mmCIF file of N, CA and C and ligand atoms in Angstrom:
data_model
loop_
_atom_site.group_PDB
_atom_site.id
_atom_site.type_symbol
_atom_site.label_atom_id
_atom_site.label_comp_id
_atom_site.label_asym_id
_atom_site.label_seq_id
_atom_site.Cartn_x
_atom_site.Cartn_y
_atom_site.Cartn_z
ATOM 1 N N MET A 1 12.383 55.775 68.989
ATOM 2 C CA MET A 1 11.735 55.184 67.809
ATOM 3 C C MET A 1 10.926 53.972 68.248
ATOM 4 N N GLU A 2 9.760 53.856 67.670
ATOM 5 C CA GLU A 2 8.925 52.701 67.989
ATOM 6 C C GLU A 2 8.589 51.955 66.693
ATOM 7 N N LEU A 3 9.061 50.701 66.602
ATOM 8 C CA LEU A 3 8.743 49.879 65.432
ATOM 9 C C LEU A 3 7.428 49.173 65.704
ATOM 10 N N SER A 4 6.514 49.208 64.740
ATOM 11 C CA SER A 4 5.216 48.559 64.987
ATOM 12 C C SER A 4 5.152 47.135 64.442
ATOM 13 N N HIS A 5 5.796 46.885 63.315
ATOM 14 C CA HIS A 5 5.814 45.519 62.778
ATOM 15 C C HIS A 5 6.805 45.446 61.615
ATOM 16 N N ILE A 6 7.025 44.242 61.114
ATOM 17 C CA ILE A 6 7.815 44.110 59.885
ATOM 18 C C ILE A 6 6.884 44.465 58.742
ATOM 19 N N GLU A 7 7.187 45.571 58.068
ATOM 20 C CA GLU A 7 6.310 46.066 57.007
ATOM 21 C C GLU A 7 6.425 45.187 55.775
ATOM 22 N N HIS A 8 7.667 44.928 55.352
ATOM 23 C CA HIS A 8 7.869 43.988 54.251
ATOM 24 C C HIS A 8 9.283 43.428 54.246
ATOM 25 N N LEU A 9 9.410 42.354 53.496
ATOM 26 C CA LEU A 9 10.719 41.807 53.154
ATOM 27 C C LEU A 9 10.914 42.072 51.674
ATOM 28 N N GLY A 10 12.048 42.630 51.298
ATOM 29 C CA GLY A 10 12.351 42.847 49.891
ATOM 30 C C GLY A 10 13.194 41.691 49.372
ATOM 31 N N ILE A 11 12.757 41.093 48.285
ATOM 32 C CA ILE A 11 13.439 39.927 47.723
ATOM 33 C C ILE A 11 13.810 40.226 46.274
ATOM 34 N N ALA A 12 15.089 40.131 45.974
ATOM 35 C CA ALA A 12 15.581 40.422 44.621
ATOM 36 C C ALA A 12 15.360 39.207 43.727
ATOM 37 N N VAL A 13 14.726 39.446 42.589
ATOM 38 C CA VAL A 13 14.498 38.368 41.611
ATOM 39 C C VAL A 13 14.892 38.867 40.221
ATOM 40 N N LYS A 14 15.284 37.928 39.381
ATOM 41 C CA LYS A 14 15.627 38.322 38.010
ATOM 42 C C LYS A 14 14.379 38.651 37.213
ATOM 43 N N SER A 15 13.301 37.916 37.486
ATOM 44 C CA SER A 15 12.083 38.074 36.693
ATOM 45 C C SER A 15 10.856 37.899 37.569
ATOM 46 N N LEU A 16 9.991 38.901 37.596
ATOM 47 C CA LEU A 16 8.734 38.764 38.358
ATOM 48 C C LEU A 16 7.911 37.615 37.804
ATOM 49 N N GLU A 17 7.840 37.531 36.478
ATOM 50 C CA GLU A 17 6.992 36.508 35.854
ATOM 51 C C GLU A 17 7.440 35.103 36.255
ATOM 52 N N GLU A 18 8.754 34.923 36.427
ATOM 53 C CA GLU A 18 9.247 33.596 36.817
ATOM 54 C C GLU A 18 9.111 33.370 38.313
ATOM 55 N N ALA A 19 9.140 34.452 39.108
ATOM 56 C CA ALA A 19 9.118 34.303 40.570
ATOM 57 C C ALA A 19 7.695 34.192 41.126
ATOM 58 N N ILE A 20 6.755 34.895 40.526
ATOM 59 C CA ILE A 20 5.406 34.995 41.094
ATOM 60 C C ILE A 20 4.703 33.637 41.251
ATOM 61 N N PRO A 21 4.823 32.720 40.279
ATOM 62 C CA PRO A 21 4.087 31.451 40.434
ATOM 63 C C PRO A 21 4.403 30.679 41.716
ATOM 64 N N TYR A 22 5.645 30.761 42.218
ATOM 65 C CA TYR A 22 5.960 30.083 43.482
ATOM 66 C C TYR A 22 5.101 30.648 44.608
ATOM 67 N N TYR A 23 5.027 31.977 44.676
ATOM 68 C CA TYR A 23 4.272 32.615 45.768
ATOM 69 C C TYR A 23 2.778 32.348 45.639
ATOM 70 N N GLU A 24 2.289 32.306 44.395
ATOM 71 C CA GLU A 24 0.849 32.106 44.193
ATOM 72 C C GLU A 24 0.462 30.627 44.242
ATOM 73 N N ASN A 25 1.179 29.789 43.512
ATOM 74 C CA ASN A 25 0.733 28.405 43.351
ATOM 75 C C ASN A 25 1.191 27.490 44.471
ATOM 76 N N ILE A 26 2.339 27.786 45.076
ATOM 77 C CA ILE A 26 2.851 26.936 46.148
ATOM 78 C C ILE A 26 2.463 27.499 47.505
ATOM 79 N N LEU A 27 2.727 28.799 47.723
ATOM 80 C CA LEU A 27 2.426 29.391 49.036
ATOM 81 C C LEU A 27 0.977 29.844 49.147
ATOM 82 N N GLY A 28 0.286 29.930 48.013
ATOM 83 C CA GLY A 28 -1.134 30.289 48.069
ATOM 84 C C GLY A 28 -1.393 31.761 48.344
ATOM 85 N N LEU A 29 -0.394 32.613 48.079
ATOM 86 C CA LEU A 29 -0.589 34.057 48.239
ATOM 87 C C LEU A 29 -1.109 34.628 46.925
ATOM 88 N N LYS A 30 -1.619 35.873 47.010
ATOM 89 C CA LYS A 30 -2.142 36.499 45.799
ATOM 90 C C LYS A 30 -1.353 37.771 45.542
ATOM 91 N N CYS A 31 -0.778 37.886 44.345
ATOM 92 C CA CYS A 31 -0.117 39.138 43.973
ATOM 93 C C CYS A 31 -1.196 40.193 43.772
ATOM 94 N N TYR A 32 -1.178 41.232 44.625
ATOM 95 C CA TYR A 32 -2.263 42.233 44.549
ATOM 96 C C TYR A 32 -1.827 43.511 43.870
ATOM 97 N N SER A 33 -0.543 43.627 43.542
ATOM 98 C CA SER A 33 -0.096 44.859 42.888
ATOM 99 C C SER A 33 1.249 44.633 42.213
ATOM 100 N N ILE A 34 1.376 45.146 41.014
ATOM 101 C CA ILE A 34 2.678 45.212 40.340
ATOM 102 C C ILE A 34 2.892 46.675 39.989
ATOM 103 N N GLU A 35 4.041 47.194 40.390
ATOM 104 C CA GLU A 35 4.264 48.629 40.272
ATOM 105 C C GLU A 35 5.708 48.872 39.857
ATOM 106 N N GLU A 36 5.909 49.828 38.960
ATOM 107 C CA GLU A 36 7.276 50.218 38.621
ATOM 108 C C GLU A 36 7.657 51.437 39.460
ATOM 109 N N VAL A 37 8.818 51.350 40.127
ATOM 110 C CA VAL A 37 9.335 52.506 40.866
ATOM 111 C C VAL A 37 10.527 53.010 40.059
ATOM 112 N N ALA A 38 10.262 54.041 39.253
ATOM 113 C CA ALA A 38 11.235 54.474 38.241
ATOM 114 C C ALA A 38 12.557 54.911 38.869
ATOM 115 N N ASP A 39 12.500 55.672 39.979
ATOM 116 C CA ASP A 39 13.760 56.208 40.508
ATOM 117 C C ASP A 39 14.594 55.134 41.195
ATOM 118 N N GLN A 40 13.990 53.975 41.495
ATOM 119 C CA GLN A 40 14.797 52.867 42.020
ATOM 120 C C GLN A 40 15.120 51.842 40.933
ATOM 121 N N LYS A 41 14.636 52.110 39.709
ATOM 122 C CA LYS A 41 14.890 51.235 38.562
ATOM 123 C C LYS A 41 14.485 49.786 38.856
ATOM 124 N N VAL A 42 13.296 49.634 39.428
ATOM 125 C CA VAL A 42 12.780 48.292 39.717
ATOM 126 C C VAL A 42 11.296 48.206 39.363
ATOM 127 N N ARG A 43 10.877 46.959 39.110
ATOM 128 C CA ARG A 43 9.455 46.632 39.088
ATOM 129 C C ARG A 43 9.209 45.794 40.327
ATOM 130 N N THR A 44 8.095 46.070 41.011
ATOM 131 C CA THR A 44 7.823 45.379 42.267
ATOM 132 C C THR A 44 6.509 44.618 42.165
ATOM 133 N N ALA A 45 6.449 43.485 42.844
ATOM 134 C CA ALA A 45 5.209 42.725 42.972
ATOM 135 C C ALA A 45 4.972 42.505 44.458
ATOM 136 N N PHE A 46 3.740 42.731 44.893
ATOM 137 C CA PHE A 46 3.414 42.676 46.318
ATOM 138 C C PHE A 46 2.478 41.529 46.659
ATOM 139 N N PHE A 47 2.788 40.900 47.803
ATOM 140 C CA PHE A 47 1.935 39.869 48.414
ATOM 141 C C PHE A 47 1.769 40.260 49.869
ATOM 142 N N LYS A 48 0.728 39.745 50.503
ATOM 143 C CA LYS A 48 0.530 40.040 51.908
ATOM 144 C C LYS A 48 0.459 38.749 52.714
ATOM 145 N N VAL A 49 1.168 38.720 53.853
ATOM 146 C CA VAL A 49 1.058 37.627 54.826
ATOM 147 C C VAL A 49 0.731 38.307 56.145
ATOM 148 N N GLY A 50 -0.516 38.194 56.597
ATOM 149 C CA GLY A 50 -0.931 39.008 57.735
ATOM 150 C C GLY A 50 -0.793 40.469 57.351
ATOM 151 N N GLN A 51 -0.162 41.261 58.218
ATOM 152 C CA GLN A 51 0.029 42.669 57.834
ATOM 153 C C GLN A 51 1.412 42.907 57.233
ATOM 154 N N THR A 52 2.176 41.833 57.047
ATOM 155 C CA THR A 52 3.514 41.952 56.467
ATOM 156 C C THR A 52 3.453 41.652 54.980
ATOM 157 N N LYS A 53 4.169 42.451 54.210
ATOM 158 C CA LYS A 53 4.191 42.243 52.764
ATOM 159 C C LYS A 53 5.483 41.560 52.345
ATOM 160 N N ILE A 54 5.396 40.891 51.233
ATOM 161 C CA ILE A 54 6.596 40.439 50.531
ATOM 162 C C ILE A 54 6.664 41.265 49.262
ATOM 163 N N GLU A 55 7.805 41.882 49.045
ATOM 164 C CA GLU A 55 8.007 42.771 47.903
ATOM 165 C C GLU A 55 9.064 42.153 47.013
ATOM 166 N N LEU A 56 8.651 41.612 45.879
ATOM 167 C CA LEU A 56 9.635 41.106 44.919
ATOM 168 C C LEU A 56 10.157 42.279 44.109
ATOM 169 N N LEU A 57 11.458 42.309 43.900
ATOM 170 C CA LEU A 57 12.105 43.421 43.208
ATOM 171 C C LEU A 57 12.827 42.897 41.973
ATOM 172 N N GLU A 58 12.394 43.362 40.826
ATOM 173 C CA GLU A 58 13.026 42.969 39.562
ATOM 174 C C GLU A 58 13.713 44.197 38.974
ATOM 175 N N PRO A 59 15.009 44.097 38.624
ATOM 176 C CA PRO A 59 15.674 45.268 38.035
ATOM 177 C C PRO A 59 15.096 45.580 36.659
ATOM 178 N N THR A 60 14.966 46.874 36.345
ATOM 179 C CA THR A 60 14.459 47.255 35.016
ATOM 180 C C THR A 60 15.598 47.609 34.061
ATOM 181 N N CYS A 61 16.828 47.689 34.583
ATOM 182 C CA CYS A 61 17.983 47.934 33.709
ATOM 183 C C CYS A 61 19.245 47.482 34.439
ATOM 184 N N PRO A 62 20.338 47.293 33.706
ATOM 185 C CA PRO A 62 21.569 46.792 34.329
ATOM 186 C C PRO A 62 22.144 47.743 35.380
ATOM 187 N N GLU A 63 21.782 49.033 35.339
ATOM 188 C CA GLU A 63 22.312 50.013 36.295
ATOM 189 C C GLU A 63 21.540 49.977 37.617
ATOM 190 N N SER A 64 20.455 49.249 37.666
ATOM 191 C CA SER A 64 19.664 49.150 38.892
ATOM 192 C C SER A 64 20.507 48.546 40.020
ATOM 193 N N THR A 65 20.359 49.070 41.252
ATOM 194 C CA THR A 65 21.109 48.480 42.365
ATOM 195 C C THR A 65 20.693 47.025 42.577
ATOM 196 N N ILE A 66 19.463 46.682 42.194
ATOM 197 C CA ILE A 66 19.016 45.290 42.328
ATOM 198 C C ILE A 66 19.761 44.392 41.332
ATOM 199 N N ALA A 67 20.028 44.911 40.149
ATOM 200 C CA ALA A 67 20.820 44.135 39.177
ATOM 201 C C ALA A 67 22.214 43.873 39.741
ATOM 202 N N GLY A 68 22.809 44.910 40.359
ATOM 203 C CA GLY A 68 24.133 44.746 40.958
ATOM 204 C C GLY A 68 24.115 43.737 42.089
ATOM 205 N N PHE A 69 23.052 43.796 42.910
ATOM 206 C CA PHE A 69 22.915 42.856 44.030
ATOM 207 C C PHE A 69 22.852 41.419 43.517
ATOM 208 N N ILE A 70 22.017 41.182 42.508
ATOM 209 C CA ILE A 70 21.847 39.821 41.980
ATOM 210 C C ILE A 70 23.161 39.321 41.377
ATOM 211 N N GLU A 71 23.866 40.215 40.701
ATOM 212 C CA GLU A 71 25.138 39.823 40.100
ATOM 213 C C GLU A 71 26.137 39.376 41.170
ATOM 214 N N LYS A 72 26.169 40.144 42.288
ATOM 215 C CA LYS A 72 27.142 39.857 43.351
ATOM 216 C C LYS A 72 26.721 38.700 44.237
ATOM 217 N N ARG A 73 25.438 38.670 44.622
ATOM 218 C CA ARG A 73 25.013 37.742 45.665
ATOM 219 C C ARG A 73 23.927 36.777 45.238
ATOM 220 N N GLY A 74 23.454 36.936 44.007
ATOM 221 C CA GLY A 74 22.391 36.059 43.530
ATOM 222 C C GLY A 74 21.029 36.542 43.992
ATOM 223 N N GLU A 75 19.992 35.871 43.530
ATOM 224 C CA GLU A 75 18.640 36.215 43.946
ATOM 225 C C GLU A 75 18.471 35.878 45.424
ATOM 226 N N GLY A 76 17.566 36.583 46.086
ATOM 227 C CA GLY A 76 17.302 36.254 47.483
ATOM 228 C C GLY A 76 16.920 37.485 48.279
ATOM 229 N N ILE A 77 16.920 37.333 49.614
ATOM 230 C CA ILE A 77 16.476 38.433 50.483
ATOM 231 C C ILE A 77 17.423 39.620 50.338
ATOM 232 N N HIS A 78 16.853 40.761 50.039
ATOM 233 C CA HIS A 78 17.627 41.975 49.769
ATOM 234 C C HIS A 78 17.563 42.955 50.927
ATOM 235 N N HIS A 79 16.380 43.149 51.503
ATOM 236 C CA HIS A 79 16.281 44.073 52.640
ATOM 237 C C HIS A 79 15.101 43.749 53.537
ATOM 238 N N LEU A 80 15.199 44.294 54.748
ATOM 239 C CA LEU A 80 14.198 44.113 55.787
ATOM 240 C C LEU A 80 13.624 45.491 56.085
ATOM 241 N N ALA A 81 12.295 45.588 56.049
ATOM 242 C CA ALA A 81 11.664 46.906 56.226
ATOM 243 C C ALA A 81 10.754 46.894 57.454
ATOM 244 N N PHE A 82 11.010 47.818 58.345
ATOM 245 C CA PHE A 82 10.190 47.976 59.545
ATOM 246 C C PHE A 82 9.229 49.146 59.366
ATOM 247 N N ALA A 83 8.016 48.995 59.873
ATOM 248 C CA ALA A 83 7.102 50.134 59.962
ATOM 249 C C ALA A 83 7.400 50.866 61.257
ATOM 250 N N VAL A 84 7.567 52.182 61.147
ATOM 251 C CA VAL A 84 7.812 52.981 62.345
ATOM 252 C C VAL A 84 6.531 53.730 62.692
ATOM 253 N N ALA A 85 6.217 53.685 63.973
ATOM 254 C CA ALA A 85 4.934 54.237 64.425
ATOM 255 C C ALA A 85 4.970 55.755 64.500
ATOM 256 N N ASP A 86 6.171 56.328 64.656
ATOM 257 C CA ASP A 86 6.228 57.762 64.945
ATOM 258 C C ASP A 86 6.918 58.580 63.856
ATOM 259 N N GLY A 87 6.845 58.095 62.605
ATOM 260 C CA GLY A 87 7.341 58.906 61.492
ATOM 261 C C GLY A 87 8.769 58.571 61.103
ATOM 262 N N VAL A 88 9.014 58.514 59.801
ATOM 263 C CA VAL A 88 10.333 58.148 59.293
ATOM 264 C C VAL A 88 11.353 59.256 59.594
ATOM 265 N N ALA A 89 10.955 60.527 59.458
ATOM 266 C CA ALA A 89 11.894 61.629 59.680
ATOM 267 C C ALA A 89 12.403 61.609 61.124
ATOM 268 N N ASN A 90 11.498 61.405 62.070
ATOM 269 C CA ASN A 90 11.884 61.328 63.478
ATOM 270 C C ASN A 90 12.855 60.179 63.720
ATOM 271 N N ALA A 91 12.523 59.022 63.129
ATOM 272 C CA ALA A 91 13.356 57.834 63.333
ATOM 273 C C ALA A 91 14.753 58.055 62.767
ATOM 274 N N LEU A 92 14.835 58.684 61.583
ATOM 275 C CA LEU A 92 16.137 58.951 60.965
ATOM 276 C C LEU A 92 16.978 59.856 61.856
ATOM 277 N N ALA A 93 16.363 60.918 62.360
ATOM 278 C CA ALA A 93 17.097 61.863 63.214
ATOM 279 C C ALA A 93 17.617 61.137 64.447
ATOM 280 N N GLU A 94 16.781 60.259 64.993
ATOM 281 C CA GLU A 94 17.163 59.548 66.210
ATOM 282 C C GLU A 94 18.336 58.601 65.967
ATOM 283 N N VAL A 95 18.266 57.798 64.901
ATOM 284 C CA VAL A 95 19.348 56.832 64.693
ATOM 285 C C VAL A 95 20.627 57.533 64.225
ATOM 286 N N GLU A 96 20.485 58.628 63.477
ATOM 287 C CA GLU A 96 21.671 59.371 63.050
ATOM 288 C C GLU A 96 22.406 59.940 64.268
ATOM 289 N N ALA A 97 21.619 60.409 65.235
ATOM 290 C CA ALA A 97 22.220 60.933 66.467
ATOM 291 C C ALA A 97 22.965 59.838 67.231
ATOM 292 N N LYS A 98 22.582 58.584 66.991
ATOM 293 C CA LYS A 98 23.263 57.460 67.645
ATOM 294 C C LYS A 98 24.418 56.923 66.804
ATOM 295 N N GLY A 99 24.740 57.629 65.717
ATOM 296 C CA GLY A 99 25.918 57.275 64.929
ATOM 297 C C GLY A 99 25.667 56.304 63.800
ATOM 298 N N VAL A 100 24.408 56.017 63.496
ATOM 299 C CA VAL A 100 24.090 55.090 62.406
ATOM 300 C C VAL A 100 24.310 55.795 61.068
ATOM 301 N N ARG A 101 24.979 55.088 60.156
ATOM 302 C CA ARG A 101 25.179 55.634 58.819
ATOM 303 C C ARG A 101 23.881 55.502 58.023
ATOM 304 N N LEU A 102 23.500 56.567 57.347
ATOM 305 C CA LEU A 102 22.243 56.570 56.597
ATOM 306 C C LEU A 102 22.528 56.501 55.099
ATOM 307 N N ILE A 103 21.685 55.799 54.380
ATOM 308 C CA ILE A 103 21.710 55.897 52.916
ATOM 309 C C ILE A 103 20.861 57.093 52.502
ATOM 310 N N ASP A 104 19.710 57.255 53.142
ATOM 311 C CA ASP A 104 18.824 58.396 52.873
ATOM 312 C C ASP A 104 18.844 59.340 54.071
ATOM 313 N N LYS A 105 19.323 60.552 53.822
ATOM 314 C CA LYS A 105 19.378 61.557 54.894
ATOM 315 C C LYS A 105 17.989 62.087 55.233
ATOM 316 N N ALA A 106 17.087 61.955 54.270
ATOM 317 C CA ALA A 106 15.714 62.425 54.472
ATOM 318 C C ALA A 106 14.770 61.391 53.865
ATOM 319 N N PRO A 107 13.531 61.315 54.364
ATOM 320 C CA PRO A 107 12.583 60.352 53.794
ATOM 321 C C PRO A 107 12.322 60.633 52.319
ATOM 322 N N ARG A 108 12.075 59.559 51.561
ATOM 323 C CA ARG A 108 11.650 59.718 50.166
ATOM 324 C C ARG A 108 10.482 58.792 49.914
ATOM 325 N N LYS A 109 9.853 58.961 48.766
ATOM 326 C CA LYS A 109 8.675 58.151 48.453
ATOM 327 C C LYS A 109 9.104 56.805 47.886
ATOM 328 N N GLY A 110 8.596 55.749 48.493
ATOM 329 C CA GLY A 110 8.870 54.416 47.974
ATOM 330 C C GLY A 110 7.641 53.872 47.274
ATOM 331 N N ALA A 111 7.613 52.554 47.107
ATOM 332 C CA ALA A 111 6.455 51.919 46.498
ATOM 333 C C ALA A 111 5.206 52.271 47.303
ATOM 334 N N GLU A 112 4.099 52.348 46.643
ATOM 335 C CA GLU A 112 2.794 52.671 47.233
ATOM 336 C C GLU A 112 2.752 54.103 47.785
ATOM 337 N N GLY A 113 3.716 54.937 47.410
ATOM 338 C CA GLY A 113 3.672 56.346 47.806
ATOM 339 C C GLY A 113 3.964 56.612 49.274
ATOM 340 N N LEU A 114 4.513 55.590 49.966
ATOM 341 C CA LEU A 114 4.799 55.768 51.398
ATOM 342 C C LEU A 114 6.211 56.306 51.605
ATOM 343 N N ASN A 115 6.379 57.100 52.663
ATOM 344 C CA ASN A 115 7.706 57.595 53.034
ATOM 345 C C ASN A 115 8.585 56.439 53.484
ATOM 346 N N ILE A 116 9.794 56.404 52.941
ATOM 347 C CA ILE A 116 10.752 55.362 53.325
ATOM 348 C C ILE A 116 12.143 55.974 53.463
ATOM 349 N N ALA A 117 13.033 55.251 54.118
ATOM 350 C CA ALA A 117 14.445 55.626 54.150
ATOM 351 C C ALA A 117 15.254 54.384 54.483
ATOM 352 N N PHE A 118 16.447 54.309 53.887
ATOM 353 C CA PHE A 118 17.316 53.156 54.121
ATOM 354 C C PHE A 118 18.465 53.515 55.053
ATOM 355 N N LEU A 119 18.791 52.556 55.929
ATOM 356 C CA LEU A 119 19.971 52.655 56.792
ATOM 357 C C LEU A 119 21.093 51.844 56.136
ATOM 358 N N HIS A 120 22.319 52.285 56.334
ATOM 359 C CA HIS A 120 23.446 51.623 55.669
ATOM 360 C C HIS A 120 23.778 50.289 56.343
ATOM 361 N N PRO A 121 23.969 49.228 55.530
ATOM 362 C CA PRO A 121 24.269 47.905 56.118
ATOM 363 C C PRO A 121 25.520 47.892 56.997
ATOM 364 N N LYS A 122 26.434 48.839 56.788
ATOM 365 C CA LYS A 122 27.628 48.912 57.651
ATOM 366 C C LYS A 122 27.253 49.158 59.101
ATOM 367 N N SER A 123 26.085 49.787 59.313
ATOM 368 C CA SER A 123 25.644 50.102 60.684
ATOM 369 C C SER A 123 24.561 49.164 61.199
ATOM 370 N N THR A 124 24.171 48.173 60.387
ATOM 371 C CA THR A 124 23.011 47.353 60.767
ATOM 372 C C THR A 124 23.327 45.863 60.739
ATOM 373 N N GLY A 125 24.585 45.516 60.997
ATOM 374 C CA GLY A 125 24.946 44.095 60.969
ATOM 375 C C GLY A 125 24.777 43.486 59.595
ATOM 376 N N SER A 126 25.030 44.294 58.556
ATOM 377 C CA SER A 126 25.003 43.841 57.151
ATOM 378 C C SER A 126 23.612 43.546 56.605
ATOM 379 N N VAL A 127 22.568 43.886 57.350
ATOM 380 C CA VAL A 127 21.208 43.700 56.835
ATOM 381 C C VAL A 127 20.713 45.059 56.334
ATOM 382 N N LEU A 128 20.573 45.196 55.028
ATOM 383 C CA LEU A 128 20.047 46.452 54.492
ATOM 384 C C LEU A 128 18.665 46.673 55.116
ATOM 385 N N THR A 129 18.510 47.789 55.797
ATOM 386 C CA THR A 129 17.313 48.027 56.617
ATOM 387 C C THR A 129 16.573 49.253 56.125
ATOM 388 N N GLU A 130 15.280 49.093 55.945
ATOM 389 C CA GLU A 130 14.415 50.175 55.476
ATOM 390 C C GLU A 130 13.435 50.536 56.581
ATOM 391 N N LEU A 131 13.241 51.813 56.777
ATOM 392 C CA LEU A 131 12.201 52.282 57.689
ATOM 393 C C LEU A 131 11.059 52.812 56.839
ATOM 394 N N CYS A 132 9.823 52.417 57.186
ATOM 395 C CA CYS A 132 8.646 52.797 56.400
ATOM 396 C C CYS A 132 7.631 53.485 57.281
ATOM 397 N N GLU A 133 6.998 54.448 56.651
ATOM 398 C CA GLU A 133 5.826 55.048 57.276
ATOM 399 C C GLU A 133 4.791 53.945 57.480
ATOM 400 N N ASN A 134 4.165 53.912 58.643
ATOM 401 C CA ASN A 134 3.149 52.890 58.908
ATOM 402 C C ASN A 134 1.903 53.185 58.085
ATOM 403 N N PRO A 135 1.546 52.303 57.120
ATOM 404 C CA PRO A 135 0.416 52.593 56.249
ATOM 405 C C PRO A 135 -0.934 52.551 56.960
ATOM 406 N N ASN A 136 -0.933 52.000 58.170
ATOM 407 C CA ASN A 136 -2.206 51.888 58.908
ATOM 408 C C ASN A 136 -2.502 53.124 59.736
ATOM 409 N N LYS A 137 -1.617 54.131 59.641
ATOM 410 C CA LYS A 137 -1.838 55.322 60.453
ATOM 411 C C LYS A 137 -2.452 56.436 59.635
HETATM 412 CO CO1 LIG B 1 11.397 47.930 50.462
#
């Protein structure tokens, strides 16, 4: 597996409207997209720093895993996403063969229609880790 860069950091927030002004007015970033990902029960807001994105995640209902995360651990960094240069399916097969526990056995569509898959924090030093299709390819 070849990681090309940190694709994004996922940050759990209670409210996009309350979180966005910090990124725009203090950090000087521009929110370029707000998107609802229905099957993950979240609304997302995207910013770019170089080629790395910041993805704010707001739960759309109490059953959302993001709602559960915020309840347990509060708002903050939720996951780390790497862009893989050689395809998410290949990367999953490779890490599974090395004994890594997977949340997603096969790639699925994430925000922006890109293939993604999550690795289980039990196998990643407690950092929820996402592998993403490299959007620049
Ligand atoms: Co993500």
